[in-house]
PDB file of C-alpha atoms in Angstrom:
ATOM      1  CA  MET E   1     -26.647 -44.094  -7.042  1.00 82.00           C
ATOM      2  CA  ASP E   2     -24.506 -41.299  -5.570  1.00 92.00           C
ATOM      3  CA  VAL E   3     -22.844 -38.816  -7.528  1.00 95.00           C
ATOM      4  CA  ARG E   4     -19.719 -36.999  -6.048  1.00 97.00           C
ATOM      5  CA  PRO E   5     -18.345 -34.146  -8.167  1.00 97.00           C
ATOM      6  CA  THR E   6     -15.002 -32.844  -7.733  1.00 98.00           C
ATOM      7  CA  ALA E   7     -12.819 -30.822 -10.076  1.00 98.00           C
ATOM      8  CA  ILE E   8     -10.635 -33.476 -12.398  1.00 98.00           C
ATOM      9  CA  GLU E   9      -8.138 -32.580 -14.720  1.00 97.00           C
ATOM     10  CA  PHE E  10      -8.398 -33.422 -18.353  1.00 97.00           C
ATOM     11  CA  ALA E  11      -4.982 -34.413 -18.449  1.00 96.00           C
ATOM     12  CA  GLY E  12      -5.778 -37.068 -15.877  1.00 97.00           C
ATOM     13  CA  ILE E  13      -8.919 -38.212 -18.129  1.00 98.00           C
ATOM     14  CA  GLN E  14      -6.389 -38.503 -21.059  1.00 97.00           C
ATOM     15  CA  ASP E  15      -3.941 -40.529 -18.912  1.00 98.00           C
ATOM     16  CA  TYR E  16      -6.566 -42.874 -17.844  1.00 98.00           C
ATOM     17  CA  VAL E  17      -7.840 -43.714 -21.192  1.00 98.00           C
ATOM     18  CA  GLU E  18      -4.522 -44.014 -22.693  1.00 98.00           C
ATOM     19  CA  GLN E  19      -3.339 -46.465 -19.904  1.00 98.00           C
ATOM     20  CA  SER E  20      -6.599 -48.481 -20.045  1.00 98.00           C
ATOM     21  CA  PHE E  21      -7.310 -48.715 -23.638  1.00 98.00           C
ATOM     22  CA  ARG E  22      -4.092 -48.100 -25.849  1.00 98.00           C
ATOM     23  CA  LEU E  23      -2.622 -51.709 -25.408  1.00 98.00           C
ATOM     24  CA  GLN E  24      -5.935 -53.089 -26.134  1.00 97.00           C
ATOM     25  CA  ALA E  25      -6.409 -51.416 -29.377  1.00 98.00           C
ATOM     26  CA  GLU E  26      -2.765 -52.027 -30.494  1.00 97.00           C
ATOM     27  CA  GLN E  27      -3.099 -55.855 -29.627  1.00 97.00           C
ATOM     28  CA  LYS E  28      -6.146 -55.600 -32.364  1.00 97.00           C
ATOM     29  CA  GLY E  29      -3.903 -53.669 -34.831  1.00 98.00           C
ATOM     30  CA  LEU E  30      -5.626 -50.319 -34.284  1.00 98.00           C
ATOM     31  CA  ASP E  31      -4.772 -46.712 -34.053  1.00 98.00           C
ATOM     32  CA  PHE E  32      -6.000 -45.346 -30.989  1.00 98.00           C
ATOM     33  CA  THR E  33      -6.141 -41.642 -30.532  1.00 98.00           C
ATOM     34  CA  VAL E  34      -7.087 -39.181 -27.750  1.00 98.00           C
ATOM     35  CA  GLU E  35      -7.624 -35.912 -29.288  1.00 98.00           C
ATOM     36  CA  MET E  36      -7.712 -32.715 -26.932  1.00 97.00           C
ATOM     37  CA  ALA E  37      -9.256 -29.538 -28.228  1.00 97.00           C
ATOM     38  CA  PRO E  38      -7.145 -26.360 -27.567  1.00 95.00           C
ATOM     39  CA  GLY E  39      -8.691 -24.017 -25.049  1.00 89.00           C
ATOM     40  CA  LEU E  40     -10.116 -26.819 -22.782  1.00 94.00           C
ATOM     41  CA  PRO E  41     -10.134 -25.390 -19.302  1.00 92.00           C
ATOM     42  CA  ASP E  42      -7.867 -27.327 -16.965  1.00 94.00           C
ATOM     43  CA  THR E  43     -10.592 -29.119 -15.028  1.00 96.00           C
ATOM     44  CA  LEU E  44     -13.865 -30.426 -15.001  1.00 96.00           C
ATOM     45  CA  VAL E  45     -16.375 -30.641 -12.241  1.00 96.00           C
ATOM     46  CA  THR E  46     -17.856 -34.108 -12.339  1.00 97.00           C
ATOM     47  CA  ASP E  47     -17.914 -37.595 -10.597  1.00 98.00           C
ATOM     48  CA  GLU E  48     -14.519 -39.041 -11.809  1.00 98.00           C
ATOM     49  CA  GLN E  49     -15.581 -42.695 -11.222  1.00 97.00           C
ATOM     50  CA  ARG E  50     -18.880 -42.212 -13.123  1.00 98.00           C
ATOM     51  CA  LEU E  51     -17.204 -40.447 -15.856  1.00 98.00           C
ATOM     52  CA  ARG E  52     -14.757 -43.044 -16.293  1.00 98.00           C
ATOM     53  CA  GLN E  53     -17.290 -45.775 -16.351  1.00 97.00           C
ATOM     54  CA  VAL E  54     -18.959 -44.173 -19.118  1.00 97.00           C
ATOM     55  CA  LEU E  55     -15.911 -43.628 -20.944  1.00 98.00           C
ATOM     56  CA  LYS E  56     -14.828 -47.463 -20.776  1.00 97.00           C
ATOM     57  CA  ASN E  57     -18.277 -48.699 -21.708  1.00 95.00           C
ATOM     58  CA  LEU E  58     -17.782 -46.461 -24.916  1.00 96.00           C
ATOM     59  CA  LEU E  59     -14.355 -47.080 -25.521  1.00 98.00           C
ATOM     60  CA  SER E  60     -14.656 -50.853 -24.914  1.00 96.00           C
ATOM     61  CA  ASN E  61     -17.586 -51.055 -27.512  1.00 93.00           C
ATOM     62  CA  ALA E  62     -15.509 -49.141 -29.920  1.00 96.00           C
ATOM     63  CA  ILE E  63     -12.557 -51.378 -29.616  1.00 97.00           C
ATOM     64  CA  LYS E  64     -14.695 -54.676 -29.576  1.00 94.00           C
ATOM     65  CA  PHE E  65     -16.735 -53.846 -32.627  1.00 93.00           C
ATOM     66  CA  THR E  66     -13.836 -52.569 -34.796  1.00 97.00           C
ATOM     67  CA  ASP E  67     -11.636 -55.212 -36.549  1.00 96.00           C
ATOM     68  CA  SER E  68      -9.518 -52.445 -38.524  1.00 97.00           C
ATOM     69  CA  GLY E  69      -8.819 -48.859 -38.748  1.00 98.00           C
ATOM     70  CA  ARG E  70      -8.926 -46.606 -35.803  1.00 98.00           C
ATOM     71  CA  VAL E  71     -10.665 -45.519 -32.308  1.00 98.00           C
ATOM     72  CA  THR E  72     -10.540 -41.963 -31.247  1.00 98.00           C
ATOM     73  CA  LEU E  73     -11.871 -40.059 -28.168  1.00 98.00           C
ATOM     74  CA  SER E  74     -12.014 -36.387 -28.842  1.00 98.00           C
ATOM     75  CA  ILE E  75     -12.817 -34.010 -26.099  1.00 98.00           C
ATOM     76  CA  GLY E  76     -13.667 -30.557 -26.580  1.00 97.00           C
ATOM     77  CA  PRO E  77     -16.288 -27.886 -26.761  1.00 96.00           C
ATOM     78  CA  ALA E  78     -19.679 -29.087 -28.011  1.00 94.00           C
ATOM     79  CA  PRO E  79     -20.588 -27.822 -31.473  1.00 90.00           C
ATOM     80  CA  ALA E  80     -21.990 -24.545 -31.384  1.00 85.00           C
ATOM     81  CA  HIS E  81     -25.214 -25.755 -33.340  1.00 87.00           C
ATOM     82  CA  THR E  82     -26.000 -28.339 -30.783  1.00 90.00           C
ATOM     83  CA  LEU E  83     -29.701 -28.659 -29.562  1.00 90.00           C
ATOM     84  CA  PHE E  84     -29.682 -29.911 -25.873  1.00 92.00           C
ATOM     85  CA  THR E  85     -32.657 -31.479 -24.705  1.00 90.00           C
ATOM     86  CA  VAL E  86     -31.255 -31.608 -21.149  1.00 92.00           C
ATOM     87  CA  PRO E  87     -31.775 -28.371 -19.087  1.00 92.00           C
ATOM     88  CA  THR E  88     -28.509 -28.311 -17.369  1.00 89.00           C
ATOM     89  CA  LEU E  89     -26.845 -28.584 -20.774  1.00 93.00           C
ATOM     90  CA  ALA E  90     -29.181 -26.111 -22.561  1.00 93.00           C
ATOM     91  CA  GLN E  91     -28.614 -23.445 -19.938  1.00 92.00           C
ATOM     92  CA  ALA E  92     -24.779 -24.193 -19.347  1.00 91.00           C
ATOM     93  CA  GLU E  93     -22.179 -21.283 -20.556  1.00 90.00           C
ATOM     94  CA  ARG E  94     -19.858 -24.020 -21.673  1.00 92.00           C
ATOM     95  CA  VAL E  95     -20.446 -27.784 -22.596  1.00 95.00           C
ATOM     96  CA  VAL E  96     -17.699 -30.173 -23.199  1.00 96.00           C
ATOM     97  CA  ALA E  97     -18.309 -33.068 -25.335  1.00 97.00           C
ATOM     98  CA  PHE E  98     -16.386 -36.391 -25.162  1.00 98.00           C
ATOM     99  CA  GLY E  99     -16.874 -38.074 -28.777  1.00 97.00           C
ATOM    100  CA  VAL E 100     -16.003 -41.659 -29.446  1.00 98.00           C
ATOM    101  CA  SER E 101     -15.573 -42.650 -33.209  1.00 98.00           C
ATOM    102  CA  ASP E 102     -14.492 -45.961 -34.775  1.00 98.00           C
ATOM    103  CA  THR E 103     -14.005 -47.490 -38.274  1.00 98.00           C
ATOM    104  CA  GLY E 104     -16.032 -50.304 -36.767  1.00 95.00           C
ATOM    105  CA  ILE E 105     -19.143 -52.463 -38.203  1.00 91.00           C
ATOM    106  CA  GLY E 106     -21.618 -49.605 -37.603  1.00 92.00           C
ATOM    107  CA  VAL E 107     -25.339 -49.744 -36.416  1.00 90.00           C
ATOM    108  CA  PRO E 108     -28.226 -49.613 -38.785  1.00 90.00           C
ATOM    109  CA  PRO E 109     -30.360 -46.521 -38.716  1.00 90.00           C
ATOM    110  CA  ASP E 110     -33.506 -48.626 -37.425  1.00 89.00           C
ATOM    111  CA  LYS E 111     -31.450 -49.985 -34.630  1.00 86.00           C
ATOM    112  CA  LEU E 112     -29.775 -46.947 -33.267  1.00 86.00           C
ATOM    113  CA  MET E 113     -32.202 -46.330 -30.326  1.00 81.00           C
ATOM    114  CA  SER E 114     -32.528 -49.963 -29.324  1.00 85.00           C
ATOM    115  CA  ILE E 115     -28.991 -50.189 -28.488  1.00 84.00           C
ATOM    116  CA  PHE E 116     -29.541 -48.439 -25.415  1.00 82.00           C
ATOM    117  CA  GLU E 117     -32.144 -50.542 -24.261  1.00 81.00           C
ATOM    118  CA  ALA E 118     -31.092 -52.972 -21.598  1.00 73.00           C
ATOM    119  CA  PHE E 119     -30.007 -56.483 -23.211  1.00 62.00           C
ATOM    120  CA  GLN E 120     -30.259 -55.376 -26.458  1.00 52.00           C
ATOM    121  CA  GLN E 121     -27.472 -55.235 -29.435  1.00 53.00           C
ATOM    122  CA  ALA E 122     -28.022 -54.500 -32.768  1.00 48.00           C
ATOM    123  CA  ASP E 123     -29.019 -57.846 -33.529  1.00 50.00           C
ATOM    124  CA  GLY E 124     -28.240 -61.594 -32.576  1.00 53.00           C
ATOM    125  CA  THR E 125     -25.535 -62.160 -34.741  1.00 51.00           C
ATOM    126  CA  THR E 126     -23.510 -59.363 -32.791  1.00 50.00           C
ATOM    127  CA  SER E 127     -24.060 -60.953 -29.251  1.00 50.00           C
ATOM    128  CA  ARG E 128     -22.867 -64.386 -30.478  1.00 42.00           C
ATOM    129  CA  LYS E 129     -19.980 -63.014 -32.629  1.00 50.00           C
ATOM    130  CA  TYR E 130     -18.770 -60.137 -29.945  1.00 49.00           C
ATOM    131  CA  GLY E 131     -20.165 -61.281 -26.713  1.00 53.00           C
ATOM    132  CA  GLY E 132     -21.381 -58.883 -24.370  1.00 59.00           C
ATOM    133  CA  THR E 133     -24.697 -58.457 -22.158  1.00 58.00           C
ATOM    134  CA  GLY E 134     -25.980 -55.469 -23.845  1.00 65.00           C
ATOM    135  CA  LEU E 135     -26.014 -53.622 -20.757  1.00 83.00           C
ATOM    136  CA  GLY E 136     -23.075 -51.052 -21.183  1.00 86.00           C
ATOM    137  CA  LEU E 137     -24.688 -48.321 -23.393  1.00 91.00           C
ATOM    138  CA  SER E 138     -28.004 -48.446 -21.260  1.00 91.00           C
ATOM    139  CA  ILE E 139     -25.989 -48.009 -18.057  1.00 93.00           C
ATOM    140  CA  SER E 140     -23.802 -45.377 -19.715  1.00 94.00           C
ATOM    141  CA  ARG E 141     -26.809 -43.443 -20.769  1.00 94.00           C
ATOM    142  CA  GLU E 142     -28.282 -43.413 -17.026  1.00 95.00           C
ATOM    143  CA  ILE E 143     -24.832 -42.357 -15.807  1.00 96.00           C
ATOM    144  CA  ALA E 144     -24.717 -39.481 -18.329  1.00 96.00           C
ATOM    145  CA  ARG E 145     -28.063 -38.190 -16.917  1.00 95.00           C
ATOM    146  CA  LEU E 146     -27.066 -38.550 -13.619  1.00 96.00           C
ATOM    147  CA  LEU E 147     -24.014 -36.377 -14.217  1.00 95.00           C
ATOM    148  CA  GLY E 148     -26.338 -33.704 -16.013  1.00 94.00           C
ATOM    149  CA  GLY E 149     -25.214 -34.885 -19.497  1.00 95.00           C
ATOM    150  CA  SER E 150     -26.709 -36.730 -22.143  1.00 95.00           C
ATOM    151  CA  ILE E 151     -25.244 -39.504 -24.728  1.00 94.00           C
ATOM    152  CA  ALA E 152     -26.083 -39.605 -28.502  1.00 91.00           C
ATOM    153  CA  VAL E 153     -25.085 -41.569 -31.634  1.00 93.00           C
ATOM    154  CA  THR E 154     -24.644 -41.403 -35.118  1.00 93.00           C
ATOM    155  CA  SER E 155     -23.669 -44.344 -37.229  1.00 93.00           C
ATOM    156  CA  GLU E 156     -23.043 -45.910 -40.716  1.00 89.00           C
ATOM    157  CA  ILE E 157     -22.780 -49.406 -41.559  1.00 89.00           C
TER     158      ILE E 157
END
């Protein structure tokens, strides 16, 4: 897979996310918010198409698995205490984090790592109720690696 980094504006990322997901969230009765931290630079150098694919996969899952409440995308500096295992992140002067949070069904602690494996979901009832192939998170993790980043998850039932 080719990676074509260019400078993209954070405002453009916000516009894409708003246009792509606000209506879908509102149709489910969900609050949808994009939070941009103060002090972000104007641009980020990355492959815009690949970043959009990751955000699409993460936000689509968040909306799909949330029946009430909210879905939020936050964009800002990675927390200062974050320990990165990816060399490009560990050596970077500044790391931008994209965080997706929701009030959805959650993932049991023993299933957190398996949801990133191809064709896996938290359990069989998940795929019957919500559909999907179980490829989105696996693909997103690989794209994040190609872009020099990583994906992590925390969850509560």
